[in-house]
CSV table of C-alpha atoms and ligand atoms in Angstrom, one decimal:
chain,number,residue,atom,x,y,z
A,1,MET,CA,18.2,-18.9,1.4
A,2,ASN,CA,18.6,-18.2,-1.9
A,3,LYS,CA,19.1,-14.5,-2.9
A,4,ILE,CA,16.6,-13.2,-5.3
A,5,LEU,CA,17.3,-10.1,-7.7
A,6,ILE,CA,14.1,-8.9,-9.4
A,7,ASN,CA,15.0,-6.5,-11.9
A,8,PHE,CA,12.1,-4.5,-12.4
A,9,SER,CA,11.4,-3.0,-15.7
A,10,HIS,CA,8.4,-0.7,-16.2
A,11,PRO,CA,8.7,2.6,-18.4
A,12,ALA,CA,5.6,4.3,-17.1
A,13,LYS,CA,5.8,3.3,-13.4
A,14,SER,CA,3.7,6.3,-12.3
A,15,LYS,CA,0.7,4.6,-14.2
A,16,SER,CA,1.2,1.2,-13.2
A,17,LYS,CA,-1.4,-0.7,-11.4
A,18,ILE,CA,-0.6,-4.3,-11.8
A,19,ASN,CA,3.0,-4.1,-11.7
A,20,ALA,CA,3.1,-1.6,-8.9
A,21,ALA,CA,0.9,-4.1,-6.9
A,22,LEU,CA,3.2,-7.0,-7.6
A,23,LEU,CA,6.3,-5.0,-6.6
A,24,LYS,CA,4.7,-3.7,-3.3
A,25,ALA,CA,3.9,-7.4,-2.4
A,26,VAL,CA,7.6,-8.4,-2.4
A,27,LEU,CA,9.3,-5.0,-1.0
A,28,GLY,CA,11.3,-5.5,2.1
A,29,LEU,CA,11.4,-9.3,2.0
A,30,GLU,CA,14.4,-10.9,3.4
A,31,SER,CA,17.2,-11.9,0.8
A,32,VAL,CA,15.0,-10.0,-1.9
A,33,THR,CA,16.5,-7.2,-3.7
A,34,ILE,CA,14.6,-5.0,-6.2
A,35,ASN,CA,16.6,-3.3,-9.0
A,36,ASP,CA,14.6,-0.8,-10.9
A,37,LEU,CA,16.2,-0.7,-14.3
A,38,TYR,CA,14.3,2.6,-15.4
A,39,ASP,CA,14.9,4.3,-12.3
A,40,ASN,CA,18.5,3.6,-12.2
A,41,TYR,CA,19.4,4.1,-15.9
A,42,PRO,CA,16.8,6.6,-17.5
A,43,ASP,CA,19.1,7.6,-20.3
A,44,PHE,CA,19.8,3.8,-20.9
A,45,MET,CA,23.5,4.0,-19.9
A,46,ILE,CA,23.6,0.7,-18.0
A,47,ASP,CA,26.6,0.4,-15.6
A,48,ILE,CA,27.6,-3.2,-16.8
A,49,ARG,CA,30.0,-3.9,-13.9
A,50,ARG,CA,27.3,-3.1,-11.4
A,51,GLU,CA,24.6,-5.2,-12.9
A,52,GLN,CA,27.0,-8.1,-13.3
A,53,ALA,CA,28.2,-7.9,-9.7
A,54,LEU,CA,24.3,-8.0,-8.7
A,55,CYS,CA,23.9,-11.1,-10.8
A,56,GLU,CA,26.8,-12.6,-9.0
A,57,GLU,CA,25.6,-11.9,-5.7
A,58,HIS,CA,22.3,-13.3,-6.1
A,59,ASP,CA,20.8,-17.1,-6.6
A,60,VAL,CA,17.7,-16.3,-8.6
A,61,ILE,CA,17.3,-13.6,-11.4
A,62,ILE,CA,13.9,-12.2,-12.6
A,63,PHE,CA,12.6,-9.6,-14.8
A,64,LEU,CA,9.2,-8.3,-13.8
A,65,TYR,CA,7.6,-6.3,-16.6
A,66,PRO,CA,4.5,-5.6,-18.3
A,67,PHE,CA,4.3,-7.3,-22.0
A,68,TYR,CA,4.7,-4.3,-24.6
A,69,TRP,CA,4.2,-5.7,-28.2
A,70,TYR,CA,4.7,-9.3,-27.2
A,71,GLN,CA,8.3,-8.5,-25.9
A,72,ALA,CA,9.8,-6.9,-22.7
A,73,PRO,CA,10.1,-3.0,-22.6
A,74,SER,CA,13.3,-2.0,-24.2
A,75,ILE,CA,15.4,-1.5,-21.4
A,76,VAL,CA,15.1,-5.1,-20.8
A,77,LYS,CA,16.9,-5.7,-24.4
A,78,GLU,CA,19.5,-3.5,-23.7
A,79,TRP,CA,20.3,-5.2,-20.5
A,80,LEU,CA,20.7,-8.4,-22.0
A,81,ASP,CA,22.6,-7.0,-24.9
A,82,LEU,CA,25.2,-4.9,-22.6
A,83,VAL,CA,25.3,-7.3,-19.3
A,84,LEU,CA,25.5,-10.7,-20.9
A,85,GLU,CA,29.2,-10.7,-22.3
A,86,HIS,CA,31.0,-13.1,-23.6
A,87,GLY,CA,33.5,-14.7,-21.4
A,88,TRP,CA,31.2,-13.6,-18.2
A,89,ALA,CA,27.7,-14.8,-19.1
A,90,TYR,CA,28.5,-17.7,-21.8
A,91,GLY,CA,31.5,-19.1,-23.7
A,92,SER,CA,34.2,-21.6,-22.6
A,93,LYS,CA,35.0,-18.9,-19.8
A,94,GLY,CA,31.8,-17.3,-19.3
A,95,LYS,CA,30.5,-19.3,-16.3
A,96,SER,CA,29.1,-16.6,-14.0
A,97,LEU,CA,25.8,-17.2,-14.3
A,98,LYS,CA,25.9,-21.1,-14.3
A,99,GLY,CA,23.5,-22.9,-12.2
A,100,LYS,CA,21.4,-19.9,-11.3
A,101,LEU,CA,17.7,-19.7,-11.5
A,102,PHE,CA,16.4,-17.6,-14.4
A,103,THR,CA,12.9,-16.5,-14.7
A,104,LEU,CA,10.3,-13.8,-15.5
A,105,ALA,CA,7.0,-12.2,-14.3
A,106,ILE,CA,4.9,-10.9,-16.9
A,107,THR,CA,1.8,-8.8,-16.9
A,108,ALA,CA,-0.2,-8.8,-20.2
A,109,GLY,CA,-3.3,-7.2,-21.2
A,110,GLY,CA,-4.5,-10.3,-23.5
A,111,ASP,CA,-5.9,-13.1,-21.7
A,112,GLY,CA,-5.1,-16.8,-21.6
A,113,LEU,CA,-7.3,-17.6,-24.5
A,114,SER,CA,-6.0,-14.8,-26.6
A,115,TYR,CA,-2.4,-16.3,-26.2
A,116,THR,CA,-3.1,-19.8,-27.7
A,117,LYS,CA,-2.4,-21.1,-31.5
A,118,GLU,CA,-6.1,-20.3,-32.2
A,119,GLY,CA,-6.5,-17.2,-30.1
A,120,VAL,CA,-6.2,-13.6,-31.4
A,121,ASN,CA,-2.7,-13.3,-30.7
A,122,GLY,CA,-1.8,-16.7,-32.5
A,123,PHE,CA,1.0,-17.6,-30.0
A,124,THR,CA,1.7,-18.8,-26.5
A,125,ILE,CA,3.4,-16.8,-23.9
A,126,ASN,CA,6.1,-19.5,-23.7
A,127,GLU,CA,6.7,-19.4,-27.6
A,128,LEU,CA,6.9,-15.4,-27.5
A,129,ILE,CA,9.4,-15.6,-24.6
A,130,SER,CA,11.3,-18.3,-26.1
A,131,PRO,CA,14.4,-16.1,-26.4
A,132,PHE,CA,14.7,-15.9,-22.9
A,133,ILE,CA,14.5,-19.5,-22.5
A,134,ALA,CA,17.3,-20.1,-25.1
A,135,THR,CA,19.5,-17.4,-23.3
A,136,SER,CA,19.1,-19.4,-19.9
A,137,ASN,CA,20.3,-22.4,-21.6
A,138,LEU,CA,23.1,-20.6,-23.3
A,139,CYS,CA,24.3,-19.4,-20.0
A,140,SER,CA,23.9,-22.6,-18.3
A,141,MET,CA,21.0,-21.4,-16.1
A,142,ARG,CA,18.1,-23.2,-14.5
A,143,TRP,CA,14.8,-21.9,-16.2
A,144,VAL,CA,11.8,-21.7,-13.9
A,145,GLU,CA,8.1,-21.3,-15.6
A,146,PRO,CA,7.5,-17.8,-15.3
A,147,PHE,CA,4.6,-16.1,-13.3
A,148,THR,CA,2.1,-14.4,-15.2
A,149,VAL,CA,-1.0,-12.1,-14.8
A,150,LEU,CA,-2.9,-12.2,-18.1
A,151,GLY,CA,-6.0,-10.4,-19.0
A,152,VAL,CA,-5.4,-6.9,-17.5
A,153,HIS,CA,-6.2,-4.8,-20.4
A,154,ARG,CA,-9.1,-3.1,-18.4
A,155,GLY,CA,-7.3,-3.5,-15.1
A,156,LEU,CA,-8.3,-6.1,-12.4
A,157,PRO,CA,-10.8,-5.6,-9.6
A,158,GLU,CA,-9.3,-4.8,-6.4
A,159,LYS,CA,-9.8,-8.4,-4.8
A,160,GLN,CA,-8.2,-10.2,-7.7
A,161,LEU,CA,-5.3,-7.4,-7.7
A,162,LEU,CA,-4.7,-8.5,-4.2
A,163,THR,CA,-4.8,-12.2,-4.9
A,164,GLU,CA,-2.4,-12.0,-7.9
A,165,ALA,CA,0.0,-9.9,-5.5
A,166,GLU,CA,-0.3,-12.5,-2.9
A,167,ASN,CA,0.3,-15.3,-5.3
A,168,PHE,CA,3.6,-13.2,-6.5
A,169,ARG,CA,4.7,-12.9,-3.1
A,170,SER,CA,4.3,-16.8,-2.6
A,171,PHE,CA,6.2,-17.2,-6.0
A,172,ILE,CA,9.1,-15.3,-4.6
A,173,LEU,CA,9.3,-16.8,-1.4
A,174,ASN,CA,9.1,-20.4,-2.7
A,175,LEU,CA,12.1,-19.4,-4.9
A,176,ARG,CA,13.8,-17.9,-2.1
A,177,ASP,CA,13.3,-21.0,0.3
A,178,GLY,CA,14.2,-23.4,-2.4
A,179,GLU,CA,10.8,-24.8,-3.2
A,180,ILE,CA,11.3,-24.4,-7.0
A,181,LYS,CA,14.3,-25.8,-8.6
A,182,GLY,CA,14.0,-24.8,-12.2
A,183,GLU,CA,16.0,-26.9,-14.9
A,184,ARG,CA,17.5,-26.8,-18.2
A,185,ALA,CA,14.8,-25.8,-20.6
B,201,FMN,C1,3.0,0.2,-25.4
B,201,FMN,C2,2.1,-0.8,-24.9
B,201,FMN,C3,2.2,-2.2,-25.8
B,201,FMN,C4,1.5,-3.2,-25.0
B,201,FMN,N1,1.5,-4.4,-25.8
B,201,FMN,C5,1.0,-5.6,-25.5
B,201,FMN,C6,1.0,-6.8,-25.9
B,201,FMN,O1,1.9,-6.7,-26.9
B,201,FMN,N2,0.3,-7.8,-25.5
B,201,FMN,C7,-0.5,-7.8,-24.3
B,201,FMN,O2,-1.1,-8.4,-24.0
B,201,FMN,N3,-0.4,-6.3,-23.7
B,201,FMN,C8,0.0,-5.3,-24.1
B,201,FMN,N4,0.0,-4.4,-23.4
B,201,FMN,C9,-0.8,-4.1,-22.2
B,201,FMN,C10,0.0,-4.0,-21.1
B,201,FMN,O3,0.8,-5.4,-21.0
B,201,FMN,C11,-0.9,-3.7,-19.6
B,201,FMN,O4,-1.2,-2.7,-20.0
B,201,FMN,C12,0.2,-4.0,-18.6
B,201,FMN,O5,0.5,-5.3,-18.3
B,201,FMN,C13,-0.5,-3.5,-17.2
B,201,FMN,O6,0.2,-3.5,-16.3
B,201,FMN,P1,0.6,-2.3,-15.3
B,201,FMN,O7,-0.8,-1.8,-14.6
B,201,FMN,O8,1.6,-2.5,-14.4
B,201,FMN,O9,1.0,-1.1,-16.4
B,201,FMN,C14,0.5,-2.9,-23.8
B,201,FMN,C15,0.6,-1.8,-23.4
B,201,FMN,C16,1.3,-0.8,-23.9
B,201,FMN,C17,1.2,0.8,-23.1
């Protein structure tokens, strides 16, 4: 059974509907750790050793967040900048993440059509998250196609929200149970 680390990154958790529902769907699952970055580091003073130890203890690393200005909320960038040290995450002696699975779970206001070359956003989600894919490669991790919930700008009807939450739970269980392998992207 793979150990899953979900780095939950929502700067306004109390107002969240979609991420809150996704998170609730995986709470308490065996072998799944929730690491709430904004709760743990409200002042952005990330404990590098703690985060590195958490990564080392898990086989799969996931960031769960709402898309903000086509990117992850800022604490995710701070986490990447500080935690992925040379000699630990990458470089000739940096092998701590080698072979681990890496992916994202993203919710976005814009719908699938808007995230096309012809659409209002002009770029696909995969193009916009390409720094994460490159990071996965640099750190010799295995990239997994992200879980996305798009078109949530007006919220989602309760039934659809429950379906998305159920889909996310299945995604996490499949990662945990080795059904998803990942690959160099
Ligand atoms: C500051 C801010 C920036 C946002 N930027 C984007 C964006 O670039 N693209 C997009 O599709 N949605 C964007 N949104 C919409 C959020 O992605 C959406 O509200 C969120 O995924 C809903 O999840 P929640 O209910 O967990 O907050 C933005 C929302 C906020 C508040």
